[in-house]
Amino acid sequence: MIKVAILEYENESMEVAFALSKVYSRQDWTFRHFTKASDLARRLKEEEYQLFIFDEVFKTPRLESVFVHDHPNSMFVYLCENPIRTKGNDQRHRVLYLDKGNIRQEILQVQDQLLSLSHQMDSYELNYDGVHVFLPYPDIYYLDKMEKMIYFHTKKGEFHERANMSDLEKVFTPYGFLRVHVSYLVNAIHIVAWYKDEVELDNGDRIPLSRQQKRKILALKKVKSDI
C-alpha cells in the first residue's frame, strides 16, 4: 500500500489526487490531505508515508529536517511556481520539483520514479553463506562486483553472493537502481549528489560514475521529460 501525504491547498490537492490515480491505477494507494505541517508531523507518529507532496512554501530548513531528513526512504515532491529556481543546485534523486501550473502532466512525466516506490517495499532474497537473507530494497545502498562475487552494501551490513551483474541489473532496475558503472548498481533514492565521475550517497559513500553510463542515464531522463 502506497501512502501519500499531501501538504497543499485544496484545489492543488485535488489535481494531485487525480494525477496519482492514473499513476497508481494498478497499485493499492491512499492519501491524506493536510493544510498545516504541524498536523502532518503529529500524524507521522501514527503512520508512515512513502510519498510526500508539498507546496513550495513548506520548503524551509526546519521542515526539511523534520520531514526529508528523517524519512530517508521516502520520495518528496515540491509543487512550485518556478521549479528550476526553487530546485537550485539540489541533486537529490528522491526530491522532485514540479510545475504547480501543470500538475497532472508533470506528475505523469515522473510516473516511473513514483511507481518505483511500490517496488521498494519488496525484498531481495539473497543466498548468503548457505542462509537465505531477505533485504528490503530501501535498505540497500548499492551493489558492487569484485571478480565473480557481488557485494551488497546495506543498512544491515555487507553481504555477498555469486551472481552476474547484468542479470541483477534486470532485477533491480524496476526498483529504482541505476547502473552508474560497469561494476556498480546504486539505489537512486540514496543519491544526494552527482559529480563528474562519482555519485555521492546519503551514507557518505562515493561511487564511481563512468562517462558511458552517465550519458545513458542523462539520455534516458531527457527522453522521459520529452514524453
Coordinates of C-alpha atoms in Angstrom, one line a residue, residues 58-186:
F58 CA 6.9 24.4 3.1
K59 CA 10.5 24.1 1.7
T60 CA 12.3 25.5 4.7
P61 CA 15.4 24.2 6.5
R62 CA 13.4 23.4 9.6
L63 CA 10.7 21.4 7.8
E64 CA 13.3 19.7 5.6
S65 CA 15.0 18.4 8.8
V66 CA 11.6 17.2 10.2
F67 CA 10.3 15.5 7.0
V68 CA 13.0 14.9 4.3
H69 CA 16.0 14.1 6.6
D70 CA 14.0 11.9 9.0
H71 CA 12.4 9.9 6.2
P72 CA 15.3 8.7 4.0
N73 CA 13.4 6.0 2.2
S74 CA 10.5 8.3 1.1
M75 CA 10.2 10.4 -2.0
F76 CA 9.3 14.1 -1.9
V77 CA 7.7 16.4 -4.5
Y78 CA 7.6 20.2 -4.2
L79 CA 5.0 21.9 -6.3
C80 CA 6.5 25.2 -7.4
E81 CA 5.7 28.3 -9.4
N82 CA 9.3 28.1 -10.8
P83 CA 10.7 24.6 -10.3
I84 CA 14.2 25.4 -11.7
R85 CA 14.6 28.4 -9.4
T86 CA 13.3 26.5 -6.3
K87 CA 15.4 23.5 -7.0
G88 CA 18.7 25.4 -7.3
N89 CA 21.6 23.0 -7.0
D90 CA 19.6 20.3 -5.2
Q91 CA 20.8 17.0 -6.8
R92 CA 18.9 14.6 -4.5
H93 CA 17.3 11.9 -6.7
R94 CA 14.4 11.4 -4.3
V95 CA 13.3 15.1 -4.2
L96 CA 11.4 16.3 -7.3
Y97 CA 10.4 19.8 -8.3
L98 CA 7.3 20.1 -10.4
D99 CA 5.4 23.0 -12.0
K100 CA 2.2 23.6 -10.0
G101 CA 0.7 25.2 -13.0
N102 CA 0.6 21.9 -14.9
I103 CA 0.3 19.4 -12.1
R104 CA -1.3 16.5 -13.9
Q105 CA 1.1 16.4 -16.8
E106 CA 4.1 17.0 -14.6
I107 CA 3.2 14.1 -12.3
L108 CA 2.7 11.7 -15.2
Q109 CA 6.1 12.6 -16.6
V110 CA 7.7 11.3 -13.4
Q111 CA 5.5 8.2 -13.0
D112 CA 8.3 5.7 -13.3
Q113 CA 10.0 7.2 -10.3
L114 CA 6.7 7.3 -8.4
L115 CA 6.0 3.7 -9.4
S116 CA 9.3 2.6 -8.0
L117 CA 8.0 3.3 -4.5
S118 CA 5.7 0.4 -4.7
H119 CA 8.5 -1.9 -5.6
Q120 CA 10.8 -0.5 -2.9
M121 CA 8.6 -2.2 -0.3
D122 CA 9.6 -5.6 -1.6
S123 CA 12.7 -7.5 -0.6
Y124 CA 15.5 -9.2 -2.4
E125 CA 16.2 -12.8 -1.4
L126 CA 19.9 -13.4 -1.2
N127 CA 21.7 -16.7 -0.5
Y128 CA 24.4 -15.6 1.9
D129 CA 26.8 -18.4 3.0
G130 CA 24.0 -21.0 2.6
V131 CA 21.5 -18.9 4.5
H132 CA 18.6 -17.1 2.9
V133 CA 18.5 -13.4 3.8
F134 CA 15.7 -11.0 2.8
L135 CA 17.0 -7.5 2.1
P136 CA 14.3 -4.7 1.7
Y137 CA 15.2 -2.7 -1.3
P138 CA 15.2 0.7 0.5
D139 CA 17.9 -0.7 2.9
I140 CA 20.3 -1.5 0.0
Y141 CA 22.7 1.4 -0.8
Y142 CA 24.5 -0.2 -3.7
L143 CA 25.9 -3.4 -5.2
D144 CA 29.4 -3.8 -6.5
K145 CA 31.2 -6.5 -8.4
M146 CA 34.6 -7.9 -7.4
E147 CA 35.7 -10.8 -9.6
K148 CA 32.8 -13.3 -9.6
M149 CA 31.2 -12.0 -6.4
I150 CA 28.5 -9.3 -5.9
Y151 CA 28.7 -7.4 -2.7
F152 CA 25.5 -5.8 -1.2
H153 CA 26.1 -2.7 0.9
T154 CA 23.1 -2.3 3.1
K155 CA 21.9 -0.7 6.3
K156 CA 22.2 -4.1 7.9
G157 CA 25.8 -4.5 6.8
E158 CA 27.6 -6.1 3.9
F159 CA 26.5 -9.3 2.2
H160 CA 27.7 -11.1 -0.9
E161 CA 26.7 -13.8 -3.3
R162 CA 28.0 -15.3 -6.5
A163 CA 26.0 -13.7 -9.3
N164 CA 26.1 -11.9 -12.7
M165 CA 25.8 -8.1 -12.5
S166 CA 23.9 -7.9 -15.8
D167 CA 21.3 -10.4 -14.5
L168 CA 21.0 -8.4 -11.3
E169 CA 20.6 -5.2 -13.3
K170 CA 17.4 -6.6 -14.8
V171 CA 16.1 -7.5 -11.4
F172 CA 17.0 -4.2 -9.7
T173 CA 16.2 -1.6 -12.3
P174 CA 12.4 -1.7 -11.7
Y175 CA 13.2 -0.9 -8.1
G176 CA 14.9 2.4 -8.9
F177 CA 18.5 1.2 -9.1
L178 CA 20.9 2.8 -11.7
R179 CA 23.9 1.1 -13.4
V180 CA 26.3 4.0 -12.8
H181 CA 29.4 1.9 -13.7
V182 CA 30.0 -1.5 -15.2
S183 CA 30.8 -2.7 -11.6
Y184 CA 28.2 -0.8 -9.6
L185 CA 24.4 -0.7 -9.2
V186 CA 23.2 2.2 -7.0

